[in-house]
Amino acid sequence: MIAPERLRVLVEVAHAGSIATAARRMGFTASALSQQLARLEREAGCALLERRPTGASLTEAGRLLVEHGESIAGELRDAELALARLRELPAAELSVGTFATAGQLLVPPAMRAFREAYPRTRLRLVDLEPPDGYGLVLAGDLDLLITHRYPAVKLPPARGLVRRSLLADRLRLVLSADHRLATARRLRFEDFAEDDWISGDERAPSRICFESLVEETGVRPRVAYETRDYSVILALVRAGLGVSFVPQSLLTAADPARLVVRDLAGRRPVREIHTVHRNRPPAHVATMLALLQEAAVRLG
């Protein structure tokens, strides 16, 4: 029979990326964790990790066991929270994973209001680039995840989780104030065939979205500057070095100087922002969800 405590060790190693990092997080030595993993492999009857001088990676059996282990760890955490509620104890911690834009615009007002409602609950914020974080929620390492999906980007499976829409964040075309088309009445992709574009790297969701938008036009725009940082993108646009798509939520808070915000004819791409949490969220998680919804309404 597989021991749950050793299964938890495997999940921690998978999330941490190495035995040494997992050991530090759990307060054990690497040797002690290696012994636990060896016993787990004997219980499972097969190898779960491929050990190399540079680290360890999961085998196919290890990945399968981690999927089940995340669910089991999450259920145990839910049981602990249910017992705490029964004893009328406040939640010890609320951990939220978020990407940069939400961390800048949505999370601060929600967390400030949450602290007033739950002054004895510690807050923990983790910076995560979508689509990362689903496994952490499933395992109970995160109480709540704020994530996004750009057009043409596939959503990760939300097995055993609840995923809810928080905000429909339109992607707007941004030009410099002195761009030759800044005052044009109607804009098409074809009008920018000779322009430099600014977008994320080839694996970035924003770049995948951009490529899907131009796929049917026959235009092959040149991405001259690659960055995932929208503050850098806006600075480059202001300098007249290119054009880009930027989420409306960021433009609401950005300095409008030397920027022109437009839409392409017939194109209204939207970045969907979601929250992800486990089934039957406890009161403190439900409170944060409501506060985030309020913040999203104000931003929208």
PDB file of C-alpha atoms in Angstrom:
ATOM      1  CA  MET A   1       0.000   0.000   0.000  1.00  0.00           C
ATOM      2  CA  ILE A   2       1.240   3.477  -0.887  1.00  0.00           C
ATOM      3  CA  ALA A   3       1.765   5.695   2.162  1.00  0.00           C
ATOM      4  CA  PRO A   4       0.141   9.149   1.809  1.00  0.00           C
ATOM      5  CA  GLU A   5       3.059  10.933   3.502  1.00  0.00           C
ATOM      6  CA  ARG A   6       5.504   9.548   0.935  1.00  0.00           C
ATOM      7  CA  LEU A   7       3.111  10.415  -1.881  1.00  0.00           C
ATOM      8  CA  ARG A   8       3.178  13.974  -0.573  1.00  0.00           C
ATOM      9  CA  VAL A   9       6.978  13.947  -0.858  1.00  0.00           C
ATOM     10  CA  LEU A  10       6.732  12.999  -4.544  1.00  0.00           C
ATOM     11  CA  VAL A  11       4.239  15.822  -5.176  1.00  0.00           C
ATOM     12  CA  GLU A  12       6.560  18.318  -3.460  1.00  0.00           C
ATOM     13  CA  VAL A  13       9.523  17.175  -5.567  1.00  0.00           C
ATOM     14  CA  ALA A  14       7.432  17.528  -8.739  1.00  0.00           C
ATOM     15  CA  HIS A  15       6.399  21.077  -7.796  1.00  0.00           C
ATOM     16  CA  ALA A  16       9.862  22.128  -6.613  1.00  0.00           C
ATOM     17  CA  GLY A  17      11.704  20.672  -9.608  1.00  0.00           C
ATOM     18  CA  SER A  18      14.392  18.967  -7.539  1.00  0.00           C
ATOM     19  CA  ILE A  19      14.857  16.841  -4.431  1.00  0.00           C
ATOM     20  CA  ALA A  20      17.121  19.428  -2.802  1.00  0.00           C
ATOM     21  CA  THR A  21      14.616  22.293  -3.234  1.00  0.00           C
ATOM     22  CA  ALA A  22      11.735  20.141  -1.986  1.00  0.00           C
ATOM     23  CA  ALA A  23      13.782  19.130   1.061  1.00  0.00           C
ATOM     24  CA  ARG A  24      14.444  22.779   1.982  1.00  0.00           C
ATOM     25  CA  ARG A  25      10.750  23.640   1.631  1.00  0.00           C
ATOM     26  CA  MET A  26       9.676  20.692   3.790  1.00  0.00           C
ATOM     27  CA  GLY A  27      12.391  21.168   6.406  1.00  0.00           C
ATOM     28  CA  PHE A  28      14.173  17.857   5.754  1.00  0.00           C
ATOM     29  CA  THR A  29      17.562  16.851   4.431  1.00  0.00           C
ATOM     30  CA  ALA A  30      17.879  15.768   0.812  1.00  0.00           C
ATOM     31  CA  SER A  31      19.072  12.380   2.050  1.00  0.00           C
ATOM     32  CA  ALA A  32      15.923  11.889   4.142  1.00  0.00           C
ATOM     33  CA  LEU A  33      13.676  12.749   1.199  1.00  0.00           C
ATOM     34  CA  SER A  34      15.640  10.427  -1.097  1.00  0.00           C
ATOM     35  CA  GLN A  35      15.046   7.593   1.373  1.00  0.00           C
ATOM     36  CA  GLN A  36      11.314   8.350   1.419  1.00  0.00           C
ATOM     37  CA  LEU A  37      11.220   8.355  -2.382  1.00  0.00           C
ATOM     38  CA  ALA A  38      13.083   5.041  -2.527  1.00  0.00           C
ATOM     39  CA  ARG A  39      10.520   3.486  -0.175  1.00  0.00           C
ATOM     40  CA  LEU A  40       7.693   4.920  -2.292  1.00  0.00           C
ATOM     41  CA  GLU A  41       9.183   3.329  -5.407  1.00  0.00           C
ATOM     42  CA  ARG A  42       9.297  -0.017  -3.612  1.00  0.00           C
ATOM     43  CA  GLU A  43       5.659   0.412  -2.645  1.00  0.00           C
ATOM     44  CA  ALA A  44       4.714   1.359  -6.195  1.00  0.00           C
ATOM     45  CA  GLY A  45       6.782  -1.446  -7.716  1.00  0.00           C
ATOM     46  CA  CYS A  46       8.400   0.771 -10.350  1.00  0.00           C
ATOM     47  CA  ALA A  47      10.721   3.737 -10.833  1.00  0.00           C
ATOM     48  CA  LEU A  48       9.091   7.119 -10.294  1.00  0.00           C
ATOM     49  CA  LEU A  49      12.111   9.353 -10.868  1.00  0.00           C
ATOM     50  CA  GLU A  50      14.945   9.390 -13.368  1.00  0.00           C
ATOM     51  CA  ARG A  51      17.967  10.570 -11.380  1.00  0.00           C
ATOM     52  CA  ARG A  52      20.704  12.482 -13.189  1.00  0.00           C
ATOM     53  CA  PRO A  53      23.730  14.498 -12.046  1.00  0.00           C
ATOM     54  CA  THR A  54      21.817  17.696 -12.864  1.00  0.00           C
ATOM     55  CA  GLY A  55      18.626  16.683 -11.052  1.00  0.00           C
ATOM     56  CA  ALA A  56      15.681  14.323 -11.259  1.00  0.00           C
ATOM     57  CA  SER A  57      12.694  14.115 -13.588  1.00  0.00           C
ATOM     58  CA  LEU A  58       9.457  12.154 -13.311  1.00  0.00           C
ATOM     59  CA  THR A  59       8.950   8.921 -15.190  1.00  0.00           C
ATOM     60  CA  GLU A  60       5.586   8.213 -16.827  1.00  0.00           C
ATOM     61  CA  ALA A  61       4.572   6.307 -13.683  1.00  0.00           C
ATOM     62  CA  GLY A  62       5.769   9.222 -11.553  1.00  0.00           C
ATOM     63  CA  ARG A  63       3.664  11.722 -13.509  1.00  0.00           C
ATOM     64  CA  LEU A  64       0.616   9.478 -13.147  1.00  0.00           C
ATOM     65  CA  LEU A  65       1.150   9.144  -9.404  1.00  0.00           C
ATOM     66  CA  VAL A  66       1.661  12.903  -8.995  1.00  0.00           C
ATOM     67  CA  GLU A  67      -1.730  13.554 -10.611  1.00  0.00           C
ATOM     68  CA  HIS A  68      -3.418  11.321  -8.048  1.00  0.00           C
ATOM     69  CA  GLY A  69      -1.179  12.638  -5.269  1.00  0.00           C
ATOM     70  CA  GLU A  70      -2.202  16.246  -5.934  1.00  0.00           C
ATOM     71  CA  SER A  71      -5.867  15.306  -5.537  1.00  0.00           C
ATOM     72  CA  ILE A  72      -5.206  13.351  -2.340  1.00  0.00           C
ATOM     73  CA  ALA A  73      -3.123  16.167  -0.828  1.00  0.00           C
ATOM     74  CA  GLY A  74      -5.856  18.653  -1.652  1.00  0.00           C
ATOM     75  CA  GLU A  75      -8.541  16.485  -0.052  1.00  0.00           C
ATOM     76  CA  LEU A  76      -6.458  16.178   3.120  1.00  0.00           C
ATOM     77  CA  ARG A  77      -6.059  19.963   3.242  1.00  0.00           C
ATOM     78  CA  ASP A  78      -9.826  20.358   2.808  1.00  0.00           C
ATOM     79  CA  ALA A  79     -10.355  17.960   5.721  1.00  0.00           C
ATOM     80  CA  GLU A  80      -8.005  20.001   7.925  1.00  0.00           C
ATOM     81  CA  LEU A  81      -9.845  23.226   7.037  1.00  0.00           C
ATOM     82  CA  ALA A  82     -13.221  21.604   7.746  1.00  0.00           C
ATOM     83  CA  LEU A  83     -12.011  20.534  11.195  1.00  0.00           C
ATOM     84  CA  ALA A  84     -10.684  24.045  11.845  1.00  0.00           C
ATOM     85  CA  ARG A  85     -14.084  25.513  10.929  1.00  0.00           C
ATOM     86  CA  LEU A  86     -15.747  23.001  13.246  1.00  0.00           C
ATOM     87  CA  ARG A  87     -13.511  24.233  16.073  1.00  0.00           C
ATOM     88  CA  GLU A  88     -14.230  27.837  14.986  1.00  0.00           C
ATOM     89  CA  LEU A  89     -10.580  28.537  14.300  1.00  0.00           C
ATOM     90  CA  PRO A  90      -9.685  31.197  11.709  1.00  0.00           C
ATOM     91  CA  ALA A  91      -7.836  30.006   8.602  1.00  0.00           C
ATOM     92  CA  ALA A  92      -4.100  30.190   9.234  1.00  0.00           C
ATOM     93  CA  GLU A  93      -3.186  31.298   5.705  1.00  0.00           C
ATOM     94  CA  LEU A  94      -4.624  32.319   2.352  1.00  0.00           C
ATOM     95  CA  SER A  95      -2.284  31.639  -0.558  1.00  0.00           C
ATOM     96  CA  VAL A  96      -3.018  33.181  -3.948  1.00  0.00           C
ATOM     97  CA  GLY A  97      -1.193  32.584  -7.225  1.00  0.00           C
ATOM     98  CA  THR A  98      -1.427  35.321  -9.831  1.00  0.00           C
ATOM     99  CA  PHE A  99       0.119  36.673 -13.015  1.00  0.00           C
ATOM    100  CA  ALA A 100       1.621  40.153 -13.242  1.00  0.00           C
ATOM    101  CA  THR A 101      -1.339  42.228 -14.493  1.00  0.00           C
ATOM    102  CA  ALA A 102      -3.773  40.801 -11.947  1.00  0.00           C
ATOM    103  CA  GLY A 103      -1.132  41.169  -9.244  1.00  0.00           C
ATOM    104  CA  GLN A 104      -0.831  44.834 -10.130  1.00  0.00           C
ATOM    105  CA  LEU A 105      -4.481  45.806 -10.643  1.00  0.00           C
ATOM    106  CA  LEU A 106      -6.862  43.273  -9.073  1.00  0.00           C
ATOM    107  CA  VAL A 107      -5.105  41.705  -6.108  1.00  0.00           C
ATOM    108  CA  PRO A 108      -4.008  44.735  -3.994  1.00  0.00           C
ATOM    109  CA  PRO A 109      -7.497  46.189  -3.312  1.00  0.00           C
ATOM    110  CA  ALA A 110      -8.948  42.714  -2.745  1.00  0.00           C
ATOM    111  CA  MET A 111      -6.185  41.718  -0.325  1.00  0.00           C
ATOM    112  CA  ARG A 112      -6.483  44.992   1.575  1.00  0.00           C
ATOM    113  CA  ALA A 113     -10.210  44.401   2.096  1.00  0.00           C
ATOM    114  CA  PHE A 114      -9.561  40.742   2.955  1.00  0.00           C
ATOM    115  CA  ARG A 115      -7.105  41.721   5.689  1.00  0.00           C
ATOM    116  CA  GLU A 116      -9.811  43.819   7.318  1.00  0.00           C
ATOM    117  CA  ALA A 117     -12.220  40.856   7.273  1.00  0.00           C
ATOM    118  CA  TYR A 118      -9.649  38.239   8.385  1.00  0.00           C
ATOM    119  CA  PRO A 119      -6.953  40.096  10.366  1.00  0.00           C
ATOM    120  CA  ARG A 120      -5.541  36.861  11.853  1.00  0.00           C
ATOM    121  CA  THR A 121      -5.110  35.076   8.515  1.00  0.00           C
ATOM    122  CA  ARG A 122      -1.674  35.361   6.913  1.00  0.00           C
ATOM    123  CA  LEU A 123      -1.617  36.313   3.230  1.00  0.00           C
ATOM    124  CA  ARG A 124       0.773  34.722   0.745  1.00  0.00           C
ATOM    125  CA  LEU A 125       1.087  35.826  -2.877  1.00  0.00           C
ATOM    126  CA  VAL A 126       2.899  33.734  -5.501  1.00  0.00           C
ATOM    127  CA  ASP A 127       3.876  35.069  -8.951  1.00  0.00           C
ATOM    128  CA  LEU A 128       2.941  32.479 -11.600  1.00  0.00           C
ATOM    129  CA  GLU A 129       2.983  32.721 -15.381  1.00  0.00           C
ATOM    130  CA  PRO A 130      -0.103  31.062 -16.947  1.00  0.00           C
ATOM    131  CA  PRO A 131      -0.834  28.253 -17.482  1.00  0.00           C
ATOM    132  CA  ASP A 132       1.196  27.277 -14.375  1.00  0.00           C
ATOM    133  CA  GLY A 133      -0.499  26.777 -11.019  1.00  0.00           C
ATOM    134  CA  TYR A 134      -3.329  24.301 -11.595  1.00  0.00           C
ATOM    135  CA  GLY A 135      -1.465  21.438  -9.936  1.00  0.00           C
ATOM    136  CA  LEU A 136      -0.610  23.638  -6.950  1.00  0.00           C
ATOM    137  CA  VAL A 137      -4.303  24.381  -6.401  1.00  0.00           C
ATOM    138  CA  LEU A 138      -5.244  20.734  -6.781  1.00  0.00           C
ATOM    139  CA  ALA A 139      -2.639  19.743  -4.185  1.00  0.00           C
ATOM    140  CA  GLY A 140      -3.731  22.467  -1.759  1.00  0.00           C
ATOM    141  CA  ASP A 141      -0.461  24.405  -1.978  1.00  0.00           C
ATOM    142  CA  LEU A 142      -2.483  27.317  -3.336  1.00  0.00           C
ATOM    143  CA  ASP A 143      -5.965  28.234  -2.150  1.00  0.00           C
ATOM    144  CA  LEU A 144      -6.733  30.303  -5.225  1.00  0.00           C
ATOM    145  CA  LEU A 145      -5.243  30.886  -8.673  1.00  0.00           C
ATOM    146  CA  ILE A 146      -5.807  33.899 -10.916  1.00  0.00           C
ATOM    147  CA  THR A 147      -4.900  33.004 -14.479  1.00  0.00           C
ATOM    148  CA  HIS A 148      -5.681  33.973 -18.065  1.00  0.00           C
ATOM    149  CA  ARG A 149      -6.286  32.605 -21.540  1.00  0.00           C
ATOM    150  CA  TYR A 150      -5.498  34.449 -24.759  1.00  0.00           C
ATOM    151  CA  PRO A 151      -7.394  33.665 -27.985  1.00  0.00           C
ATOM    152  CA  ALA A 152      -6.041  30.518 -29.726  1.00  0.00           C
ATOM    153  CA  VAL A 153      -4.397  29.314 -26.488  1.00  0.00           C
ATOM    154  CA  LYS A 154      -5.770  26.052 -25.116  1.00  0.00           C
ATOM    155  CA  LEU A 155      -7.019  26.040 -21.526  1.00  0.00           C
ATOM    156  CA  PRO A 156      -5.394  23.465 -19.225  1.00  0.00           C
ATOM    157  CA  PRO A 157      -7.703  20.742 -17.871  1.00  0.00           C
ATOM    158  CA  ALA A 158      -9.366  21.737 -14.609  1.00  0.00           C
ATOM    159  CA  ARG A 159      -9.874  18.249 -13.222  1.00  0.00           C
ATOM    160  CA  GLY A 160     -11.339  18.379  -9.728  1.00  0.00           C
ATOM    161  CA  LEU A 161     -11.251  22.199  -9.763  1.00  0.00           C
ATOM    162  CA  VAL A 162     -13.681  25.056 -10.317  1.00  0.00           C
ATOM    163  CA  ARG A 163     -12.708  27.618 -12.973  1.00  0.00           C
ATOM    164  CA  ARG A 164     -14.756  30.819 -13.153  1.00  0.00           C
ATOM    165  CA  SER A 165     -14.590  33.847 -15.414  1.00  0.00           C
ATOM    166  CA  LEU A 166     -13.443  36.997 -13.630  1.00  0.00           C
ATOM    167  CA  LEU A 167     -12.892  39.554 -16.392  1.00  0.00           C
ATOM    168  CA  ALA A 168     -13.089  39.830 -20.187  1.00  0.00           C
ATOM    169  CA  ASP A 169     -10.018  41.934 -20.930  1.00  0.00           C
ATOM    170  CA  ARG A 170     -10.068  43.309 -24.490  1.00  0.00           C
ATOM    171  CA  LEU A 171      -6.817  43.500 -26.416  1.00  0.00           C
ATOM    172  CA  ARG A 172      -6.390  46.938 -27.980  1.00  0.00           C
ATOM    173  CA  LEU A 173      -4.114  48.092 -30.768  1.00  0.00           C
ATOM    174  CA  VAL A 174      -1.623  50.654 -29.464  1.00  0.00           C
ATOM    175  CA  LEU A 175       0.245  53.154 -31.665  1.00  0.00           C
ATOM    176  CA  SER A 176       2.499  56.097 -30.981  1.00  0.00           C
ATOM    177  CA  ALA A 177       0.801  59.493 -31.195  1.00  0.00           C
ATOM    178  CA  ASP A 178       2.838  60.420 -34.283  1.00  0.00           C
ATOM    179  CA  HIS A 179       2.230  57.146 -36.158  1.00  0.00           C
ATOM    180  CA  ARG A 180       1.133  57.738 -39.744  1.00  0.00           C
ATOM    181  CA  LEU A 181      -2.149  55.880 -39.077  1.00  0.00           C
ATOM    182  CA  ALA A 182      -2.911  57.369 -35.670  1.00  0.00           C
ATOM    183  CA  THR A 183      -5.885  59.342 -37.021  1.00  0.00           C
ATOM    184  CA  ALA A 184      -7.017  56.960 -39.768  1.00  0.00           C
ATOM    185  CA  ARG A 185     -10.755  56.225 -39.670  1.00  0.00           C
ATOM    186  CA  ARG A 186     -10.416  52.479 -40.305  1.00  0.00           C
ATOM    187  CA  LEU A 187      -7.472  50.186 -39.602  1.00  0.00           C
ATOM    188  CA  ARG A 188      -6.699  46.729 -41.032  1.00  0.00           C
ATOM    189  CA  PHE A 189      -3.785  44.339 -40.532  1.00  0.00           C
ATOM    190  CA  GLU A 190      -2.787  44.991 -44.126  1.00  0.00           C
ATOM    191  CA  ASP A 191      -2.176  48.643 -43.263  1.00  0.00           C
ATOM    192  CA  PHE A 192       0.653  47.558 -40.932  1.00  0.00           C
ATOM    193  CA  ALA A 193       2.410  45.168 -43.296  1.00  0.00           C
ATOM    194  CA  GLU A 194       5.602  47.245 -43.204  1.00  0.00           C
ATOM    195  CA  ASP A 195       5.496  48.122 -39.496  1.00  0.00           C
ATOM    196  CA  ASP A 196       7.577  46.601 -36.736  1.00  0.00           C
ATOM    197  CA  TRP A 197       5.486  44.794 -34.125  1.00  0.00           C
ATOM    198  CA  ILE A 198       6.158  44.218 -30.440  1.00  0.00           C
ATOM    199  CA  SER A 199       5.013  40.956 -28.849  1.00  0.00           C
ATOM    200  CA  GLY A 200       6.029  38.166 -26.514  1.00  0.00           C
ATOM    201  CA  ASP A 201       8.480  35.421 -27.412  1.00  0.00           C
ATOM    202  CA  GLU A 202       7.305  32.519 -29.582  1.00  0.00           C
ATOM    203  CA  ARG A 203       5.971  30.526 -26.593  1.00  0.00           C
ATOM    204  CA  ALA A 204       4.196  33.446 -24.935  1.00  0.00           C
ATOM    205  CA  PRO A 205       0.367  33.302 -24.971  1.00  0.00           C
ATOM    206  CA  SER A 206       0.276  36.875 -26.327  1.00  0.00           C
ATOM    207  CA  ARG A 207       2.437  35.806 -29.286  1.00  0.00           C
ATOM    208  CA  ILE A 208       0.295  32.735 -29.993  1.00  0.00           C
ATOM    209  CA  CYS A 209      -2.730  35.027 -30.004  1.00  0.00           C
ATOM    210  CA  PHE A 210      -0.988  37.519 -32.311  1.00  0.00           C
ATOM    211  CA  GLU A 211      -0.005  34.806 -34.793  1.00  0.00           C
ATOM    212  CA  SER A 212      -3.588  33.498 -34.873  1.00  0.00           C
ATOM    213  CA  LEU A 213      -4.940  36.968 -35.622  1.00  0.00           C
ATOM    214  CA  VAL A 214      -2.712  37.444 -38.666  1.00  0.00           C
ATOM    215  CA  GLU A 215      -2.946  33.865 -39.938  1.00  0.00           C
ATOM    216  CA  GLU A 216      -5.872  34.496 -42.304  1.00  0.00           C
ATOM    217  CA  THR A 217      -4.766  37.906 -43.572  1.00  0.00           C
ATOM    218  CA  GLY A 218      -1.891  36.835 -45.791  1.00  0.00           C
ATOM    219  CA  VAL A 219       0.261  39.461 -44.042  1.00  0.00           C
ATOM    220  CA  ARG A 220       3.486  38.334 -42.410  1.00  0.00           C
ATOM    221  CA  PRO A 221       4.294  41.111 -39.941  1.00  0.00           C
ATOM    222  CA  ARG A 222       7.769  41.444 -38.509  1.00  0.00           C
ATOM    223  CA  VAL A 223       8.045  41.051 -34.737  1.00  0.00           C
ATOM    224  CA  ALA A 224      11.077  43.228 -34.130  1.00  0.00           C
ATOM    225  CA  TYR A 225      10.981  43.315 -30.314  1.00  0.00           C
ATOM    226  CA  GLU A 226      10.124  40.367 -28.076  1.00  0.00           C
ATOM    227  CA  THR A 227       9.125  40.939 -24.467  1.00  0.00           C
ATOM    228  CA  ARG A 228       6.390  39.735 -22.102  1.00  0.00           C
ATOM    229  CA  ASP A 229       6.594  42.917 -20.034  1.00  0.00           C
ATOM    230  CA  TYR A 230       3.763  45.253 -21.019  1.00  0.00           C
ATOM    231  CA  SER A 231       5.424  48.257 -19.394  1.00  0.00           C
ATOM    232  CA  VAL A 232       8.354  47.737 -21.786  1.00  0.00           C
ATOM    233  CA  ILE A 233       5.950  47.302 -24.691  1.00  0.00           C
ATOM    234  CA  LEU A 234       4.243  50.631 -23.921  1.00  0.00           C
ATOM    235  CA  ALA A 235       7.603  52.394 -23.617  1.00  0.00           C
ATOM    236  CA  LEU A 236       8.677  51.068 -27.026  1.00  0.00           C
ATOM    237  CA  VAL A 237       5.368  52.107 -28.598  1.00  0.00           C
ATOM    238  CA  ARG A 238       5.645  55.624 -27.133  1.00  0.00           C
ATOM    239  CA  ALA A 239       9.109  55.881 -28.695  1.00  0.00           C
ATOM    240  CA  GLY A 240       7.630  55.070 -32.100  1.00  0.00           C
ATOM    241  CA  LEU A 241       9.526  51.785 -32.390  1.00  0.00           C
ATOM    242  CA  GLY A 242       6.539  49.594 -33.188  1.00  0.00           C
ATOM    243  CA  VAL A 243       2.881  48.765 -32.652  1.00  0.00           C
ATOM    244  CA  SER A 244       1.349  46.172 -30.367  1.00  0.00           C
ATOM    245  CA  PHE A 245      -1.748  44.670 -28.772  1.00  0.00           C
ATOM    246  CA  VAL A 246      -2.134  45.500 -25.062  1.00  0.00           C
ATOM    247  CA  PRO A 247      -4.897  44.475 -22.611  1.00  0.00           C
ATOM    248  CA  GLN A 248      -7.415  47.203 -21.852  1.00  0.00           C
ATOM    249  CA  SER A 249      -6.977  46.682 -18.092  1.00  0.00           C
ATOM    250  CA  LEU A 250      -3.360  47.831 -18.320  1.00  0.00           C
ATOM    251  CA  LEU A 251      -4.249  50.782 -20.515  1.00  0.00           C
ATOM    252  CA  THR A 252      -6.786  51.939 -17.923  1.00  0.00           C
ATOM    253  CA  ALA A 253      -3.959  52.407 -15.432  1.00  0.00           C
ATOM    254  CA  ALA A 254      -1.249  53.505 -17.898  1.00  0.00           C
ATOM    255  CA  ASP A 255      -0.103  57.045 -18.677  1.00  0.00           C
ATOM    256  CA  PRO A 256      -1.904  57.916 -21.954  1.00  0.00           C
ATOM    257  CA  ALA A 257       0.789  60.375 -23.042  1.00  0.00           C
ATOM    258  CA  ARG A 258       2.003  59.771 -26.621  1.00  0.00           C
ATOM    259  CA  LEU A 259      -0.288  56.733 -27.011  1.00  0.00           C
ATOM    260  CA  VAL A 260      -3.195  56.179 -29.375  1.00  0.00           C
ATOM    261  CA  VAL A 261      -5.504  53.253 -28.625  1.00  0.00           C
ATOM    262  CA  ARG A 262      -7.500  51.797 -31.521  1.00  0.00           C
ATOM    263  CA  ASP A 263      -9.155  48.605 -32.771  1.00  0.00           C
ATOM    264  CA  LEU A 264      -8.643  46.773 -36.024  1.00  0.00           C
ATOM    265  CA  ALA A 265     -11.661  46.490 -38.298  1.00  0.00           C
ATOM    266  CA  GLY A 266     -13.602  43.333 -37.490  1.00  0.00           C
ATOM    267  CA  ARG A 267     -11.211  42.268 -34.711  1.00  0.00           C
ATOM    268  CA  ARG A 268     -12.137  42.289 -31.024  1.00  0.00           C
ATOM    269  CA  PRO A 269      -9.755  39.811 -29.349  1.00  0.00           C
ATOM    270  CA  VAL A 270     -10.324  39.271 -25.616  1.00  0.00           C
ATOM    271  CA  ARG A 271      -8.000  37.922 -22.933  1.00  0.00           C
ATOM    272  CA  GLU A 272     -10.108  35.931 -20.497  1.00  0.00           C
ATOM    273  CA  ILE A 273      -9.131  36.193 -16.824  1.00  0.00           C
ATOM    274  CA  HIS A 274     -10.239  33.315 -14.588  1.00  0.00           C
ATOM    275  CA  THR A 275     -10.108  32.242 -10.977  1.00  0.00           C
ATOM    276  CA  VAL A 276      -9.383  28.593 -10.164  1.00  0.00           C
ATOM    277  CA  HIS A 277     -10.047  26.917  -6.821  1.00  0.00           C
ATOM    278  CA  ARG A 278     -11.062  23.602  -5.313  1.00  0.00           C
ATOM    279  CA  ASN A 279     -14.665  22.486  -4.912  1.00  0.00           C
ATOM    280  CA  ARG A 280     -16.519  23.722  -1.837  1.00  0.00           C
ATOM    281  CA  PRO A 281     -14.189  26.664  -1.063  1.00  0.00           C
ATOM    282  CA  PRO A 282     -14.023  27.578   2.640  1.00  0.00           C
ATOM    283  CA  ALA A 283     -15.309  30.925   3.849  1.00  0.00           C
ATOM    284  CA  HIS A 284     -12.013  32.812   3.587  1.00  0.00           C
ATOM    285  CA  VAL A 285     -11.498  31.687  -0.025  1.00  0.00           C
ATOM    286  CA  ALA A 286     -15.100  32.570  -0.907  1.00  0.00           C
ATOM    287  CA  THR A 287     -14.524  36.010   0.610  1.00  0.00           C
ATOM    288  CA  MET A 288     -11.446  36.595  -1.539  1.00  0.00           C
ATOM    289  CA  LEU A 289     -13.355  35.458  -4.639  1.00  0.00           C
ATOM    290  CA  ALA A 290     -16.085  38.009  -3.914  1.00  0.00           C
ATOM    291  CA  LEU A 291     -13.536  40.776  -3.320  1.00  0.00           C
ATOM    292  CA  LEU A 292     -11.736  39.962  -6.574  1.00  0.00           C
ATOM    293  CA  GLN A 293     -15.056  40.111  -8.403  1.00  0.00           C
ATOM    294  CA  GLU A 294     -15.678  43.562  -6.956  1.00  0.00           C
ATOM    295  CA  ALA A 295     -12.222  44.694  -8.044  1.00  0.00           C
ATOM    296  CA  ALA A 296     -12.829  43.308 -11.553  1.00  0.00           C
ATOM    297  CA  VAL A 297     -16.126  45.199 -11.827  1.00  0.00           C
ATOM    298  CA  ARG A 298     -14.429  48.454 -10.823  1.00  0.00           C
ATOM    299  CA  LEU A 299     -11.616  47.841 -13.308  1.00  0.00           C
ATOM    300  CA  GLY A 300     -14.009  46.896 -16.090  1.00  0.00           C
TER     301      GLY A 300
END
